[in-house]
Each structure stands twice: as structure tokens, then as C-alpha cells.
XYZ file of C-alpha atoms in Angstrom:
293
model
C 242.270 101.777 137.343
C 245.212 102.205 134.901
C 248.066 99.815 135.640
C 251.597 100.836 134.959
C 255.169 100.516 136.229
C 254.101 101.758 139.695
C 251.456 99.004 140.034
C 252.034 96.614 142.889
C 250.457 93.250 143.422
C 248.748 90.868 145.810
C 248.336 87.176 144.914
C 246.324 84.201 145.861
C 248.244 80.842 145.737
C 246.565 77.436 145.392
C 245.551 74.590 143.156
C 243.178 74.410 141.474
C 242.064 78.017 141.265
C 239.497 78.192 138.547
C 236.794 78.343 141.253
C 238.245 81.171 143.370
C 236.391 84.421 143.603
C 239.021 86.068 145.947
C 240.263 88.189 143.096
C 236.646 89.519 142.586
C 236.162 90.788 146.086
C 239.798 91.905 146.620
C 239.980 93.889 143.377
C 236.653 95.497 144.270
C 238.063 96.632 147.629
C 241.296 97.870 145.986
C 239.413 99.838 143.382
C 237.138 101.267 146.080
C 240.229 103.200 147.281
C 241.599 103.608 143.787
C 244.801 101.881 144.818
C 247.515 100.993 142.168
C 247.321 97.271 143.110
C 246.563 94.229 141.016
C 245.137 91.162 142.727
C 245.635 87.961 140.721
C 245.497 84.202 141.001
C 248.609 82.017 140.691
C 247.655 78.319 140.262
C 250.656 76.238 141.184
C 251.842 72.630 141.821
C 253.540 71.634 145.080
C 257.027 71.741 143.577
C 256.488 75.349 142.624
C 255.401 76.573 146.041
C 258.695 77.512 147.542
C 259.719 79.649 144.511
C 256.301 81.401 144.561
C 256.601 82.137 148.246
C 260.063 83.518 147.850
C 258.757 85.738 145.007
C 256.470 87.422 147.501
C 259.485 89.118 149.070
C 259.670 91.421 146.023
C 259.069 95.012 147.167
C 256.315 95.415 144.585
C 254.307 92.639 146.265
C 252.200 93.296 149.441
C 251.633 89.594 150.089
C 249.132 86.823 149.290
C 246.128 84.714 150.147
C 246.826 80.927 150.390
C 244.164 78.444 149.810
C 243.689 74.720 149.176
C 245.991 72.668 149.556
C 248.859 74.805 150.865
C 247.602 76.403 154.103
C 249.800 74.125 156.189
C 252.590 73.570 153.694
C 253.577 77.272 153.526
C 254.420 77.624 157.234
C 258.080 76.404 157.064
C 258.723 78.826 154.195
C 257.749 81.836 156.216
C 259.766 84.076 158.585
C 257.173 84.341 161.342
C 253.544 83.738 162.282
C 251.029 85.710 164.194
C 249.669 84.061 167.404
C 246.489 82.906 165.862
C 248.138 81.188 162.806
C 250.632 79.652 165.148
C 247.941 78.131 167.402
C 245.808 76.943 164.478
C 248.715 75.553 162.432
C 247.423 77.012 159.112
C 247.993 80.177 157.195
C 245.730 81.783 154.722
C 247.241 85.261 154.553
C 250.887 86.395 154.029
C 252.035 89.865 154.562
C 255.360 91.144 153.031
C 256.746 93.222 155.842
C 260.015 94.720 154.542
C 260.845 91.536 152.736
C 260.009 89.392 155.835
C 257.020 87.171 155.240
C 254.557 86.937 158.165
C 251.783 84.321 158.139
C 248.305 85.129 159.466
C 245.089 83.176 159.728
C 241.967 85.255 158.994
C 239.847 82.102 158.327
C 238.971 81.756 162.039
C 237.836 85.375 162.199
C 235.909 85.025 158.975
C 234.233 81.824 160.140
C 233.060 83.049 163.545
C 232.065 86.477 162.240
C 229.706 84.697 159.774
C 227.908 83.180 162.752
C 227.431 86.658 164.359
C 223.778 86.731 163.694
C 223.289 83.140 164.899
C 222.530 82.192 168.542
C 225.934 81.108 169.532
C 226.241 83.331 172.625
C 225.618 80.302 174.841
C 227.748 77.423 173.350
C 227.350 75.048 176.198
C 225.689 71.781 175.402
C 226.247 72.487 171.649
C 227.884 70.015 169.423
C 229.662 70.658 166.062
C 230.349 68.276 163.270
C 233.366 69.501 161.177
C 233.807 67.724 157.902
C 237.439 67.841 156.926
C 240.777 68.021 158.659
C 242.785 70.583 156.662
C 243.595 74.176 157.207
C 239.980 75.441 156.977
C 238.791 72.736 159.446
C 241.649 73.761 161.762
C 240.419 77.355 161.732
C 236.822 76.335 162.375
C 237.641 74.066 165.316
C 240.032 76.748 166.796
C 237.230 79.275 166.652
C 234.581 77.025 168.160
C 236.838 76.000 170.991
C 237.539 79.665 171.703
C 233.870 80.381 172.137
C 233.507 77.344 174.452
C 231.509 74.812 172.512
C 230.953 71.581 174.347
C 231.777 68.904 171.628
C 233.565 68.823 168.209
C 233.484 65.789 165.984
C 236.035 65.680 163.178
C 234.842 63.711 160.163
C 237.507 62.766 157.623
C 238.429 59.917 155.204
C 242.001 59.777 156.469
C 241.928 58.668 160.169
C 245.507 59.556 160.782
C 245.129 63.112 159.521
C 242.019 63.584 161.681
C 243.744 62.317 164.762
C 246.794 64.534 164.067
C 244.355 67.452 164.115
C 242.539 66.237 167.267
C 245.826 65.709 169.166
C 247.048 69.184 168.197
C 243.779 70.739 169.292
C 243.800 68.868 172.613
C 247.401 69.990 173.234
C 246.646 73.674 172.759
C 243.052 74.152 173.818
C 242.289 76.293 176.791
C 238.682 75.244 177.213
C 236.988 71.954 178.140
C 235.762 71.076 174.617
C 235.600 67.349 173.957
C 236.908 66.327 170.548
C 236.334 62.999 168.707
C 236.451 61.413 165.306
C 233.943 59.840 162.798
C 234.998 58.163 159.511
C 233.909 59.268 156.073
C 233.466 56.136 153.969
C 232.882 56.442 150.247
C 232.218 60.224 150.656
C 229.398 59.584 153.074
C 229.631 59.789 156.924
C 229.289 56.764 159.118
C 227.162 56.785 162.279
C 224.589 58.957 163.745
C 225.160 62.690 162.839
C 221.718 63.978 163.762
C 222.658 64.996 167.283
C 224.791 67.974 166.114
C 223.646 71.532 166.442
C 226.224 72.757 163.914
C 227.492 71.002 160.690
C 230.462 72.698 159.051
C 231.817 71.496 155.637
C 235.513 72.412 155.398
C 236.282 70.318 152.325
C 235.866 70.829 148.541
C 232.771 68.609 148.540
C 230.197 70.196 146.292
C 232.694 72.780 144.780
C 231.780 73.871 141.265
C 234.288 72.978 138.468
C 235.743 70.157 140.660
C 235.455 66.431 140.507
C 233.479 66.568 143.802
C 230.952 69.022 142.354
C 227.864 66.639 142.758
C 228.920 65.183 146.125
C 227.292 65.868 149.562
C 228.866 64.099 152.594
C 225.397 64.211 154.353
C 221.910 63.345 153.204
C 218.899 65.171 154.634
C 218.008 62.189 156.766
C 221.318 62.719 158.731
C 220.773 66.359 159.482
C 218.698 67.640 162.430
C 215.964 70.054 161.500
C 217.175 72.367 164.280
C 220.772 72.436 163.126
C 222.689 75.178 161.445
C 224.588 73.970 158.393
C 227.521 75.954 157.242
C 229.237 75.192 153.894
C 232.596 76.944 153.335
C 232.215 76.205 149.694
C 230.745 79.378 148.113
C 230.449 78.399 144.499
C 227.709 77.333 143.812
C 225.942 79.464 146.462
C 223.613 76.509 147.082
C 225.802 73.457 147.272
C 224.522 69.831 147.353
C 225.021 69.837 151.184
C 222.944 72.994 151.606
C 220.213 71.586 149.452
C 220.113 68.474 151.651
C 220.030 70.733 154.721
C 217.069 72.680 153.308
C 215.180 69.378 152.740
C 215.808 68.545 156.411
C 214.479 72.016 157.432
C 217.770 73.168 158.795
C 219.138 76.669 158.693
C 221.792 77.097 156.069
C 224.857 79.510 155.634
C 226.804 79.643 152.480
C 230.527 80.144 152.242
C 230.161 83.596 150.719
C 229.869 85.324 154.065
C 233.158 83.685 155.305
C 234.903 84.527 152.054
C 234.051 88.285 152.464
C 234.809 88.365 156.195
C 238.187 86.635 156.053
C 239.029 88.559 152.885
C 238.163 91.907 154.566
C 240.627 91.110 157.424
C 243.283 90.111 154.829
C 242.755 93.381 152.953
C 243.234 95.403 156.115
C 246.533 93.671 156.799
C 247.854 94.378 153.321
C 246.652 97.901 152.883
C 246.027 99.365 156.396
C 242.644 100.519 155.215
C 239.200 99.555 156.466
C 237.765 96.929 154.133
C 234.624 98.101 152.255
C 232.641 95.031 153.095
C 229.458 96.134 151.250
C 231.435 96.688 148.162
C 232.998 93.313 148.380
C 229.701 91.595 149.015
C 228.122 93.336 146.088
C 230.945 92.356 143.742
C 230.743 88.743 144.963
C 226.903 88.535 144.689
C 227.053 89.808 141.067
C 229.348 86.951 140.041
C 227.481 84.327 142.127
C 224.108 85.401 140.584
C 225.569 84.971 137.009
C 227.091 81.597 137.850
C 224.022 80.256 139.531
C 221.830 80.873 136.515
């Protein structure tokens, strides 16, 4: 694609962003349709967020993805939210709609779609451990409540942040899901975690190029062999947590599926075109293969 004065843009906003592969999958989808759009990353500090959000109102900008740590912080800077983002309290996609900025959450869709081949059709008597209490954890909890899971346990270092999330979930949930808390101490979970059918890492633990790259919040001895362990971190494709889960004999799901599924939904919001998921997966897998070597 040749870029010129007619080229428009879509951004991803966050910090840090050296790990992000969103530009890889989104540009692949854009190029599939030969659209004159450039998708690029903007790494920014908190005091730069408001200016960057306002810049999205430019007519040449379709919108943006939002990632760690701004999924909640962007909300007061937007003009409106769709119903899912409003319920979750986190935004990962912004659409510039005639210079009005609308916030969406495609993480919940991406998360639950990634489980589509798993046996979650009967969520009763199932228990999920969600590691983290930020925007991604909110999306996962919302999605699990919507399908009627019996119990969710939120694991986080910051007890106040965890209970803020729990209280919000309890105030908005329409199902009978029970929600509780377990503390993370020195990056390791306290208490018995083997009872959970699902384990979801919604933190940067294990993320390549970060200070947490070598950390897993759970050892194999704390993971049930019948559990499904989902790590939202997609780089590396086999994180320390997923390695521990494999040792335990558990089923594993990497974050790459969620990245493509939520990204596909975002692409459709920005462009109005059906996302070419196979093309996006192929572009992502090529990069993951080279980085995993």
C-alpha cells in the first residue's frame, strides 16, 4: 500500500508498547482490503493521555485501540460508551464518529469467543480464578458472569482495587455468580487454587520485554490437571504460566486467540468491513514464530 496525503490512521494507545502486535494484525486486515489506512502504536505517559485522546477527533483518524494501563482512565475523556463498555467499566476500542469519540469494549467478546471450542455450554458448578483487577480482568469477569458461571475469585496484589471491582460486578450482575478475593503476595497466590476449573491471567505477568517476563503467579502444584488455563499475554506464545499449566497436565489457551478475536471486532467497528480473521491469524503467527525461536 502506498501512503500519501489521503492516508487515514488508526492508533493503539498504551504504555509500554514495545510488546504489542496489534499493528501486525490490524495492518494485515487493512491491507487485505487495500484500504488507505495506517495503523500505528503511540506509547504515551499518563500526562499525555488527554491530548492524545483529543487528537483522535481529527477527521483523518478512524479511532484507536486502548491497552494497558489506560482502559479505565480514558472513559472520562470520551463522549459516549456503548452498553458493554459502560457495564464493564473499561474501554479498549474508540471510534471517531463525526468527531464524537465513542468507547467500546471488544475484550469481552474476544475473551469468550476464544473459549468457543471449550466445553463452557454448561457453566454451572464451574469456578474461575481471574488474576488481575484491571480492564482486561473486568472484561473476563463480565463475560463469565454473562454465561452464568457459578464462582469467580479475583486475585490481585492490591486488595482495595480488587474489592472495587468485586463491588462493581456485584452491583451490575444479573446472574447469581458468587465473587470473592484472594491475595497475591510476592507475585505468588496465597491459598488453595486447585479447585478452579478456569484460570485466567489478566495481568502482564510473563510478558516478553517487561520486568515481569520470568514471573508466573501459579506453580504447577497449584493448578488442577482438569483445568483450562487462559493467559491473555500472547508474547511469548508459551508464557511461564502456560508452561506450569502444561506441567500440571492442564489444557492451555494462549492470548493470541483473544488478540485476534477482539481485534477483529474493533476492525469491523472502524471500517464497517468483515474482519479477515484467517489473514490476521496468519500475520500474527508469523511474528510469534520468529520471536519464539
